[in-house]
Coordinates of C-alpha atoms in Angstrom, one line a residue:
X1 CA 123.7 -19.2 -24.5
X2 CA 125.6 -22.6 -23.3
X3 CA 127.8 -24.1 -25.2
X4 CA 126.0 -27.0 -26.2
X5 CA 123.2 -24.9 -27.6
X6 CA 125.1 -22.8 -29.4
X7 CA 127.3 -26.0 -31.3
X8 CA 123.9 -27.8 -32.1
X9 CA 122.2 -24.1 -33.3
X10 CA 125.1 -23.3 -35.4
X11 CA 124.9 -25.8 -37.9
X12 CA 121.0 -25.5 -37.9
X13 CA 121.5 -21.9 -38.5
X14 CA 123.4 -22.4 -41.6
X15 CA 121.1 -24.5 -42.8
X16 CA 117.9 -22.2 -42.1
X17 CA 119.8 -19.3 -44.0
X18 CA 119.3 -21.3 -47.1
X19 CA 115.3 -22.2 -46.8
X20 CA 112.2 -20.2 -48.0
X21 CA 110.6 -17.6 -46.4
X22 CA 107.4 -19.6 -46.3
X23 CA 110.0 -22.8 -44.9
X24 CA 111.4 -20.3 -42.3
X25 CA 107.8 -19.5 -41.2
X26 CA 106.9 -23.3 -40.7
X27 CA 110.0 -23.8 -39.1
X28 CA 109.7 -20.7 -36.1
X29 CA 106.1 -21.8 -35.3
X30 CA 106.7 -25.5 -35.1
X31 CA 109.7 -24.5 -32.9
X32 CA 107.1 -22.4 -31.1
X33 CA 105.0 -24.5 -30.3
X34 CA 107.4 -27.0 -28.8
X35 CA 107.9 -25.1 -26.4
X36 CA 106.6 -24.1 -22.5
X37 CA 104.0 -21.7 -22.6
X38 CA 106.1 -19.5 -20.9
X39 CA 107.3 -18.8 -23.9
X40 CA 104.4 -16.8 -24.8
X41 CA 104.8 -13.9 -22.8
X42 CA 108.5 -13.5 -23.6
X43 CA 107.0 -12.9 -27.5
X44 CA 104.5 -10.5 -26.4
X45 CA 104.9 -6.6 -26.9
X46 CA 103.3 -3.9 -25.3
X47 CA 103.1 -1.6 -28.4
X48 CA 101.0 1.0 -26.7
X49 CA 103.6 1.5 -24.4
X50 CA 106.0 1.9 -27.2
X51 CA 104.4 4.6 -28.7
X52 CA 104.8 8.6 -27.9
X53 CA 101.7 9.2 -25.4
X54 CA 100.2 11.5 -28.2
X55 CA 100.0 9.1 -31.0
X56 CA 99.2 6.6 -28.1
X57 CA 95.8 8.6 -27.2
X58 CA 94.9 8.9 -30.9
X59 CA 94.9 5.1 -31.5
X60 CA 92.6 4.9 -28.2
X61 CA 90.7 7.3 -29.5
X62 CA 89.0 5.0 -32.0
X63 CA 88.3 2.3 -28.8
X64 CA 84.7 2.2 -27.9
X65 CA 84.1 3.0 -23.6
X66 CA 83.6 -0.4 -22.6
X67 CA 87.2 -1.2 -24.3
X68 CA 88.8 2.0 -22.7
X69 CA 87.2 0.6 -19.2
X70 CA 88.8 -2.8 -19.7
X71 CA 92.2 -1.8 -20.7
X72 CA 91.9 1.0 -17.9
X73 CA 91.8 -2.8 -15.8
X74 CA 95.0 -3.9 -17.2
X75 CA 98.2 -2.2 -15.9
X76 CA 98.9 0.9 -14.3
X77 CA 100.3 2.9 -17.6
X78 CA 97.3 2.1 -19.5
X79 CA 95.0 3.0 -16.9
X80 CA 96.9 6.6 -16.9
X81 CA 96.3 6.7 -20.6
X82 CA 92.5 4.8 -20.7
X83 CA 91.9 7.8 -17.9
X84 CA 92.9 10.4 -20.4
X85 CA 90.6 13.9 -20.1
X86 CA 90.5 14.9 -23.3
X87 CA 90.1 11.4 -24.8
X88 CA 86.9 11.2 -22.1
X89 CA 85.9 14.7 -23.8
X90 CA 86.0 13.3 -27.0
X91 CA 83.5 10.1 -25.9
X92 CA 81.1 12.7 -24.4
X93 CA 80.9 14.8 -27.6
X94 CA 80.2 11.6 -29.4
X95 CA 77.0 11.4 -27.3
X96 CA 76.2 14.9 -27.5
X97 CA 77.5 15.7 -24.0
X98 CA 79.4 19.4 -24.1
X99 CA 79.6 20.5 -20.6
X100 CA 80.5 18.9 -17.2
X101 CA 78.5 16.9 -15.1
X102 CA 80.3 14.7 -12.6
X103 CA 79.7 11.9 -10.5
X104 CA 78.7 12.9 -6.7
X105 CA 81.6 13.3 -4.7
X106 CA 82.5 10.0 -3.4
X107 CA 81.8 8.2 -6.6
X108 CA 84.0 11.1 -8.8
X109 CA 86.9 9.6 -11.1
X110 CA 89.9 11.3 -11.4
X111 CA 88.9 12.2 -15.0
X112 CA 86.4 14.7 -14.9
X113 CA 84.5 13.8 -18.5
X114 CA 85.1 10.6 -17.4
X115 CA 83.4 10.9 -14.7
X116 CA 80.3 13.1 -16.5
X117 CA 80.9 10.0 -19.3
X118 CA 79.8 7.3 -16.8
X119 CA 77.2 9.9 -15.1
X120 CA 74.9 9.8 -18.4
X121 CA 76.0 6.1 -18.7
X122 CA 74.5 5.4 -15.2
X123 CA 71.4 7.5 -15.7
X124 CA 70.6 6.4 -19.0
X125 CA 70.8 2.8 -17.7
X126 CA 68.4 4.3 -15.0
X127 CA 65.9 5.1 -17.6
X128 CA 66.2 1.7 -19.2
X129 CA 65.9 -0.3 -15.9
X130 CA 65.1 0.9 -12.7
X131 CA 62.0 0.7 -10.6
X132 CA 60.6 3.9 -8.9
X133 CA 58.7 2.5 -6.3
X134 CA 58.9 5.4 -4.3
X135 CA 58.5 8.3 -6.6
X136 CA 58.0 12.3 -4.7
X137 CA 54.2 13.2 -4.4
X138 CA 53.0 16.4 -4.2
X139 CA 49.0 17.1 -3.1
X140 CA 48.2 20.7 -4.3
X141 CA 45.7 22.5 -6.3
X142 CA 42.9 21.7 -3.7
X143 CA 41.7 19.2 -6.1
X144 CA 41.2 21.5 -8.9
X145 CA 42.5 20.3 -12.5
X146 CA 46.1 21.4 -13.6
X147 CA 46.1 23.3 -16.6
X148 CA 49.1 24.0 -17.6
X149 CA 53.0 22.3 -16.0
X150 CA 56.1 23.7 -16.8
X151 CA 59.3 22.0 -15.4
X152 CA 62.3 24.5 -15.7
X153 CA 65.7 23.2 -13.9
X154 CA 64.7 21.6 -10.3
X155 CA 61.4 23.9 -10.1
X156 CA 58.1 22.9 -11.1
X157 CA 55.1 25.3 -12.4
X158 CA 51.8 24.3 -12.2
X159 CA 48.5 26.2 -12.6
X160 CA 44.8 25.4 -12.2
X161 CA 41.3 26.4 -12.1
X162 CA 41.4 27.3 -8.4
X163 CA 42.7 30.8 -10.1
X164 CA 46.5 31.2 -8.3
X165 CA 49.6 29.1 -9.4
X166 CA 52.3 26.9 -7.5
X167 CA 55.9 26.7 -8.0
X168 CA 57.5 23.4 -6.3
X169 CA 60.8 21.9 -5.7
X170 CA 61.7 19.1 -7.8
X171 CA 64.2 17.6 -5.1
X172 CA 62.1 18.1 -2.3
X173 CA 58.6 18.0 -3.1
X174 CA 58.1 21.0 -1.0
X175 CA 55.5 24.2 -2.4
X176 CA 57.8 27.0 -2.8
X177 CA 55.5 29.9 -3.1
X178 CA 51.7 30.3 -4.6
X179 CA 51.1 33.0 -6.9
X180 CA 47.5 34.4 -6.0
X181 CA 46.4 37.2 -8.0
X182 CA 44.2 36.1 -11.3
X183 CA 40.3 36.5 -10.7
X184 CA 39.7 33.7 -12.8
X185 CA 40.6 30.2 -13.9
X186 CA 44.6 29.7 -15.0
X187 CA 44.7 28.6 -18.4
X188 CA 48.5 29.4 -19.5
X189 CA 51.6 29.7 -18.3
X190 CA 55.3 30.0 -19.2
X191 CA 58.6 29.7 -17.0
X192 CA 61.7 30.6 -17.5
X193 CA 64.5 31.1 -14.9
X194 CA 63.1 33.2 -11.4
X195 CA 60.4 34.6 -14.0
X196 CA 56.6 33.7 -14.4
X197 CA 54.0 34.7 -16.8
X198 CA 50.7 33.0 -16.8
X199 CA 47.2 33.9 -18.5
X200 CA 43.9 33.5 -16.9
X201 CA 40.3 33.7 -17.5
X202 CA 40.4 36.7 -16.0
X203 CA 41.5 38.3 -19.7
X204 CA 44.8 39.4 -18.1
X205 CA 48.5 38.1 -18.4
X206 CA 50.6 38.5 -15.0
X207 CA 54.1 38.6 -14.9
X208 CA 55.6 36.8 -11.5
X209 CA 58.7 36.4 -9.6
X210 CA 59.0 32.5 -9.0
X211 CA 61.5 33.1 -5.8
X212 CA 58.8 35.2 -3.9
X213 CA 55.7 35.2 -5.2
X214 CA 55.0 38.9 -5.9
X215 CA 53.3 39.9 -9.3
X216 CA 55.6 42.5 -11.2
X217 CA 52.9 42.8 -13.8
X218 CA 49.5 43.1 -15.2
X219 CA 49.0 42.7 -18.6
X220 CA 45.4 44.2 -19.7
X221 CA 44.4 44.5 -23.0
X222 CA 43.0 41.3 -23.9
X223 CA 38.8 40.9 -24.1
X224 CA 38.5 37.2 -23.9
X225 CA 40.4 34.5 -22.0
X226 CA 43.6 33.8 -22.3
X227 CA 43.9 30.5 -24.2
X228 CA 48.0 30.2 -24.9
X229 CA 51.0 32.2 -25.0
X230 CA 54.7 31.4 -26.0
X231 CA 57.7 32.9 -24.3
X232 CA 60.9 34.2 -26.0
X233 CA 63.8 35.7 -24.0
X234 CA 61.8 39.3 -22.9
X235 CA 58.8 38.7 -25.2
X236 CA 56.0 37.1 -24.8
X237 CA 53.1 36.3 -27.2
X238 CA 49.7 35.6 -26.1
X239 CA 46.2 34.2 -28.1
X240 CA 43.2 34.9 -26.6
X241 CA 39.4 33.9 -27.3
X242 CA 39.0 37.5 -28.7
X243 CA 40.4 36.5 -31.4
X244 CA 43.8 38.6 -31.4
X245 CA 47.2 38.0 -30.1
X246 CA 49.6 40.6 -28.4
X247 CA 53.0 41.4 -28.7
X248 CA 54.3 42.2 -25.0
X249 CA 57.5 43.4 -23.5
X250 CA 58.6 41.3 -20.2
X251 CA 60.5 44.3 -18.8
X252 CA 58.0 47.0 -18.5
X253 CA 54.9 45.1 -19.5
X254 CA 54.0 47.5 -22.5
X255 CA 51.8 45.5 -25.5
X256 CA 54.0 46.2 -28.4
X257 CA 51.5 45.0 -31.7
X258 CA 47.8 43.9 -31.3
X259 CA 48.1 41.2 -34.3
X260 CA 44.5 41.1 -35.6
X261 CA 43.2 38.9 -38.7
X262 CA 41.7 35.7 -37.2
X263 CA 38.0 35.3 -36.7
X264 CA 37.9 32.9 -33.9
X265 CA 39.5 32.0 -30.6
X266 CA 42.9 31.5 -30.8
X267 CA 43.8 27.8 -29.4
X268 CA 47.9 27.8 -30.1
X269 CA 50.8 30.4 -30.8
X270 CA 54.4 29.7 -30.9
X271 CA 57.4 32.5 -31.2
X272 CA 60.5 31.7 -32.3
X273 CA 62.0 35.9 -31.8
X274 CA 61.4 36.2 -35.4
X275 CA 57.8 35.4 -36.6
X276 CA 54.7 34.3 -34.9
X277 CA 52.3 31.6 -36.2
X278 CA 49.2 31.1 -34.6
X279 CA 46.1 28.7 -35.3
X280 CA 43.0 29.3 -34.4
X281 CA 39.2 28.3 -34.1
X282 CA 38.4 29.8 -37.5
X283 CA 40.5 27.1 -39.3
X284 CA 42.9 29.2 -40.3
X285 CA 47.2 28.7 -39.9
X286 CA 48.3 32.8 -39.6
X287 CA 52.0 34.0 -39.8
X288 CA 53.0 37.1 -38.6
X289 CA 55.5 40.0 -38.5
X290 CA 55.9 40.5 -34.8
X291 CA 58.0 44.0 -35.5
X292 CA 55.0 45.3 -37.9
X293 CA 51.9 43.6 -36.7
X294 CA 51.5 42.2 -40.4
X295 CA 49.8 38.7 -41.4
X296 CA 52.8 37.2 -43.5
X297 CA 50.8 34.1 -45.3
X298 CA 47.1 32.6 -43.9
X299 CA 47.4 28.8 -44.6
X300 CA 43.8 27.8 -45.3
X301 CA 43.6 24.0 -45.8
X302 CA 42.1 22.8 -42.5
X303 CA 38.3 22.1 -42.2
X304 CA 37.7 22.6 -38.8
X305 CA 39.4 24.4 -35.5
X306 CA 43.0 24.4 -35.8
X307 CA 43.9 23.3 -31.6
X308 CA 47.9 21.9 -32.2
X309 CA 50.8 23.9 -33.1
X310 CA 54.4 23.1 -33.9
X311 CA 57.3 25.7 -35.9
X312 CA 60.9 25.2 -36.4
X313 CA 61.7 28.3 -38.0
X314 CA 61.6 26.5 -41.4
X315 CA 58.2 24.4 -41.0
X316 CA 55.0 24.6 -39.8
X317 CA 53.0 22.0 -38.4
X318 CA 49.1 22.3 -37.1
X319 CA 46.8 19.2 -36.3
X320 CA 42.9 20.1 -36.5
X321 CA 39.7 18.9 -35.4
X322 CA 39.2 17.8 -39.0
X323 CA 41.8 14.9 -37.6
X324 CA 44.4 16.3 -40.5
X325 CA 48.2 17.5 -39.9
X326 CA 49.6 19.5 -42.2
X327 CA 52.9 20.5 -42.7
X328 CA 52.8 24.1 -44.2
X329 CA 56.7 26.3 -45.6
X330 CA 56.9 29.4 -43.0
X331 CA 58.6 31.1 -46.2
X332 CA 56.3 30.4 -48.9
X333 CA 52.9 29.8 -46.8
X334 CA 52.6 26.8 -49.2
X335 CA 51.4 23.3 -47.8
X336 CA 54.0 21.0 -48.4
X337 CA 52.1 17.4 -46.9
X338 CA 48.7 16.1 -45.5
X339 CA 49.7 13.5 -43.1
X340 CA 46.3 11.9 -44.3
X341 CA 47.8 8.4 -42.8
X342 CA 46.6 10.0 -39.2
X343 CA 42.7 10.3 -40.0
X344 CA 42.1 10.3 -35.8
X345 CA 41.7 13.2 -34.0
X346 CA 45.7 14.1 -33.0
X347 CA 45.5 15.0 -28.8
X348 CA 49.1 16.2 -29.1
X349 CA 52.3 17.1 -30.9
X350 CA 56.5 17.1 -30.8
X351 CA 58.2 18.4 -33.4
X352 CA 62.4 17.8 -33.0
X353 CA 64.6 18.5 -36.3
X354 CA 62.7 16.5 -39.2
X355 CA 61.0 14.2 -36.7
X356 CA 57.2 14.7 -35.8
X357 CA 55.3 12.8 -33.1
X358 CA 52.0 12.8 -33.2
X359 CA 50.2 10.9 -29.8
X360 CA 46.5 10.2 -30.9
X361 CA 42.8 9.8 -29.6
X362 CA 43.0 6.4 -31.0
X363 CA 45.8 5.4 -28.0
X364 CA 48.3 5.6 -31.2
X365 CA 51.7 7.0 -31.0
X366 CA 53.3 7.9 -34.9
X367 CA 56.9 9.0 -35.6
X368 CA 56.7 11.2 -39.1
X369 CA 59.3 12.6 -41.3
X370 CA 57.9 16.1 -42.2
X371 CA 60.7 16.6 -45.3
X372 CA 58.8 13.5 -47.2
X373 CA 55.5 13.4 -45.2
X374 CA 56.4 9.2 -44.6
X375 CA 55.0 7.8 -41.5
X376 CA 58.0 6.0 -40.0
X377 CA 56.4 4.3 -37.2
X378 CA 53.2 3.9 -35.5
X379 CA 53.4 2.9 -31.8
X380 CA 51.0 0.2 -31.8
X381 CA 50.4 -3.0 -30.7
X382 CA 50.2 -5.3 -27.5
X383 CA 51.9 -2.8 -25.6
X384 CA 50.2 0.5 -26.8
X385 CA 48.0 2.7 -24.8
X386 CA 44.3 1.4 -24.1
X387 CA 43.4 5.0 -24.2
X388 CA 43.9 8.7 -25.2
X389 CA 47.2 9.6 -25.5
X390 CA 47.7 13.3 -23.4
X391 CA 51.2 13.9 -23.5
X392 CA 54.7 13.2 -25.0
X393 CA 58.1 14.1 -24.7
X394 CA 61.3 13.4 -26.9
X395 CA 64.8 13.6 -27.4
X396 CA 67.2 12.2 -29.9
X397 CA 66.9 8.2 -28.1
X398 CA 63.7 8.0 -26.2
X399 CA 60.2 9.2 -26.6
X400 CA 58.1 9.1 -23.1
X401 CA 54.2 9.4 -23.4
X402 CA 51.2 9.3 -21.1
X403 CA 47.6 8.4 -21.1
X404 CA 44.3 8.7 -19.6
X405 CA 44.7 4.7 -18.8
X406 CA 47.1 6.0 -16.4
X407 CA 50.1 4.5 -18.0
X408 CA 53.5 6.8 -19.2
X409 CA 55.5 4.9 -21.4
X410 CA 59.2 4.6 -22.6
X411 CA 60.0 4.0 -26.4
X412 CA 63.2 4.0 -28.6
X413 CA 62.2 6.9 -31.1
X414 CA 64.9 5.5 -33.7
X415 CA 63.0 2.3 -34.0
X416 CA 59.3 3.2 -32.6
X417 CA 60.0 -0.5 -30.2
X418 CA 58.4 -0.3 -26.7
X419 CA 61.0 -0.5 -24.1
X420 CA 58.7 -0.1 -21.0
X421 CA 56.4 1.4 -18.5
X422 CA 57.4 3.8 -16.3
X423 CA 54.3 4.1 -13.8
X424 CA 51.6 1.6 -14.3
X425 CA 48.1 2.3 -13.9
X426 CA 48.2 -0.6 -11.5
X427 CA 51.3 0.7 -9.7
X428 CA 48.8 1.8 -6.3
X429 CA 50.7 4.8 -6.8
X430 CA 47.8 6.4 -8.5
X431 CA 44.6 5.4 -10.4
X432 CA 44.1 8.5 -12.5
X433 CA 45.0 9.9 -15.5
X434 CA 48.4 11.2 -16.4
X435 CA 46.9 14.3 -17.6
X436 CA 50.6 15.8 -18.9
X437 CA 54.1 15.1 -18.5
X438 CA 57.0 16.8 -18.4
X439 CA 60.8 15.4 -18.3
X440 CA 64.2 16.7 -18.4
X441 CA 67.3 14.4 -18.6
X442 CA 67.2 12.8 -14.8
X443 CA 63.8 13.4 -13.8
X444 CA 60.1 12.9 -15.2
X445 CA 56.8 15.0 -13.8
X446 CA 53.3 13.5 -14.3
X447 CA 50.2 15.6 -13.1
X448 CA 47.8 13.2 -12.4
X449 CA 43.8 14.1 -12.5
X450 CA 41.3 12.5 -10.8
X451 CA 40.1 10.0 -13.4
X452 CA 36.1 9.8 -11.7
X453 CA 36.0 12.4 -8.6
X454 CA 37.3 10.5 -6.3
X455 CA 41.2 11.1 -6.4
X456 CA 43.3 14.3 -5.4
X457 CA 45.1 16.1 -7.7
X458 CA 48.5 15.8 -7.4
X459 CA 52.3 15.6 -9.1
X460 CA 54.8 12.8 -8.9
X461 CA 58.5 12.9 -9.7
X462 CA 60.6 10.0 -10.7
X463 CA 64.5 11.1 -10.0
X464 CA 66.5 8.8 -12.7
X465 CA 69.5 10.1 -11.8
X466 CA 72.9 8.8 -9.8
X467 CA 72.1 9.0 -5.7
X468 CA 74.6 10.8 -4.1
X469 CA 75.2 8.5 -1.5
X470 CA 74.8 5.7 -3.7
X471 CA 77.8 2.8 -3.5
X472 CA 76.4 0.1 -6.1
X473 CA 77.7 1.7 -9.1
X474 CA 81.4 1.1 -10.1
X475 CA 83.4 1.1 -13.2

């Protein structure tokens, strides 16, 4: 300090000793602002720097990503810290992210849930935005309808009428191996790692390796076609048109319980290890004992075939041809709601926690809560379906369904709003119907029929996920 400043300060000093604290205040920022604005940075403190890097991380840890990406822009030591692990651990869990998934190589951070962060950033953004104009098509089948698609990693299961089944890569769009064996059409079938089980008109189940084709298994006992079947680690459940469902054992192919007590063909069975429900042509909801063979409860409430089929473990769902749902108590046997708000025929269900979707003859979509029976939403509008809806799929965001106008479709579940189309009927990628869908969290399958003879059957894959040797995406 000169000498000059420090005789005029002094007296000034003396003087701002004896003011306010509300005169002192007036005083500093009028002096303040007098002054260059280099001032400014000279009054500036970098309190995060301040602070002990652990109590650093827990204030960052209530900073939303985008602000973790801009202060990660500022200065080197806060990039260190924005790039934190643990704190990039603690974003994915927030989404519901608990493993690892990086970037591809070249666009990797240095912080691995970081990098697995702005992976599912990337691809959700994907989902949201980009075009697929060149989507993977695979020709198979021989023009004979897929009836039934599984989609189990990066392999795809499909089965038809032409009696065999074909397992594809998902990457490639190359047939991996055909499964020939059944002597009639394919009307089931369940995947689950290098393991197949399908059911056929033929009356039989057979049990397949998916890496080389061979059939492990015949499972005979069954007198009528095989109409559905549900897979649970190494059991498998199937429903057949002679009215019974089996009990089977995956390792050695033995039928464990015959489960007999419907009157009808049996159109849908689900397993969850503990019980079995199945619903059937004779209008009847069944629950069974698996262990014992022993109907539990018959839910009688439906007035005609029972064809839909959803269980939690906690709650029952079947949709009819009487165009009811009802929501039965597994426990009890008790029906707890009508969704009488449907009155269409219902062409398919989802069931996910307390959330049911119910996509509808009428080109309808509706979101339900099953605890309170509500209708939430109904997916209607300028930009519903013009037709059938076939399939759906959902998660905890989005809710993708098809249609035999040959549109699939992207929705917000949390809010029933239309976000967009994924393939458009007009798309001159195909004109026929998008007979059933299938999706996982980077890539959706559509097997497309022939809507009047005159197409091939065939599958398309749209790949939402981040291109390996993609350069365009940055922090």
């Amino acid at each position: 300090m000169s000498l000059k400043v420090k005789y005029v300060l002094l007296p000034c000093y003396k003087g701002f000793q004896t003011w306010s604290n509300e005169e002192k205040i007036q005083a500093v920022h009028a002096l303040i602002n007098s002054c260059s604005g280099d001032i400014e940075s000279r009054l500036q403190q970098d309190f995060i720097s301040q602070l002990p890097n652990e109590l650093a991380l827990t204030v960052l840890g209530y900073l939303k990503p985008k602000n973790l990406l801009r202060m990660a822009q500022t200065c080197r030591h806060w990039r260190t810290l924005a790039d934190d692990n643990l704190l990039w651990k603690e974003q994915c869990r927030r989404i519901g992210i608990t493993t690892l998934n990086e970037m591809p190589p070249p666009l990797s951070l240095a912080s691995p849930w970081k990098s697995t962060y702005m992976r599912q950033y990337i691809i959700e953004k994907n989902w949201l935005h980009k075009q697929i104009n060149n989507p993977i098509i695979m020709r198979c089948q021989n023009d004979h309808f897929i009836t039934c698609l599984q989609f189990y990693e990066n392999r795809i299961l499909t089965g038809s009428y032409d009696m065999t089944l074909k397992v594809w890569c998902a990457n490639t769009g190359t047939c991996l191996c055909t499964l020939v064996g059944h002597s009639g059409g394919v009307r089931s079938c369940e995947m689950d790692g290098d393991l197949v089980i399908s059911g056929s008109n033929d009356c039989t189940l057979r049990v397949w390796n998916a890496k080389t084709g061979e059939c492990l298994q015949v499972l005979t006992g069954h007198t009528g076609t095989v109409r559905c079947m549900h897979l649970y680690q190494n059991r498998v459940v199937s429903g057949s048109r002679d009215a019974t469902l089996r009990v089977w054992s995956i390792p050695d192919g033995r039928c464990l319980q015959v489960l007999a007590g419907h009157s009808n063909t049996v159109r849908c069975v689900q397993y969850d290890g503990k019980l079995v429900v199945s619903g059937a042509n004779d209008f009847l909801v069944k629950v069974w004992n698996p262990e014992t063979g022993v109907c539990l409860h018959t839910m009688s409430g439906h007035d005609d075939r029972v064809y839909g089929l959803k269980f939690d473990g906690i709650h029952v769902v079947s949709a009819s041809l009487d165009t009811t749902i009802c929501v039965w108590d597994v426990e009890s046997g008790q029906l707890k709601h009508t969704l009488t708000r449907n009155r269409t025929l219902t062409c398919v269900l989802q069931l996910q926690s307390n959330i049911l979707v119910s996509g509808n003859i009428d080109a309808t979509v509706k979101i339900w809560d099953i605890t309170t029976g509500h209708c939430l939403y109904t997916l209607s509008g300028f930009n519903k379906h013009e037709s059938a809806v076939t399939s759906l799929q959902s998660s905890n965001r989005f809710l993708i369904t098809s249609s035999d106008d040959g549109t699939v479709k992207l929705w917000d579940i949390r809010n029933g709003k239309f976000i967009r189309n994924l393939v458009e009927s007009n798309s001159g990628i195909s004109v026929g119907v998008r007979w059933r869908i299938r999706a996982s969290a980077t890539k959706l399958i559509c097997a497309v029929s022939s809507r009047f003879g005159n197409e091939e059957t065939k599958l398309l894959v749209l790949d939402f996920d981040v291109p390996e040797d993609c350069s365009e995406y940055n922090e």
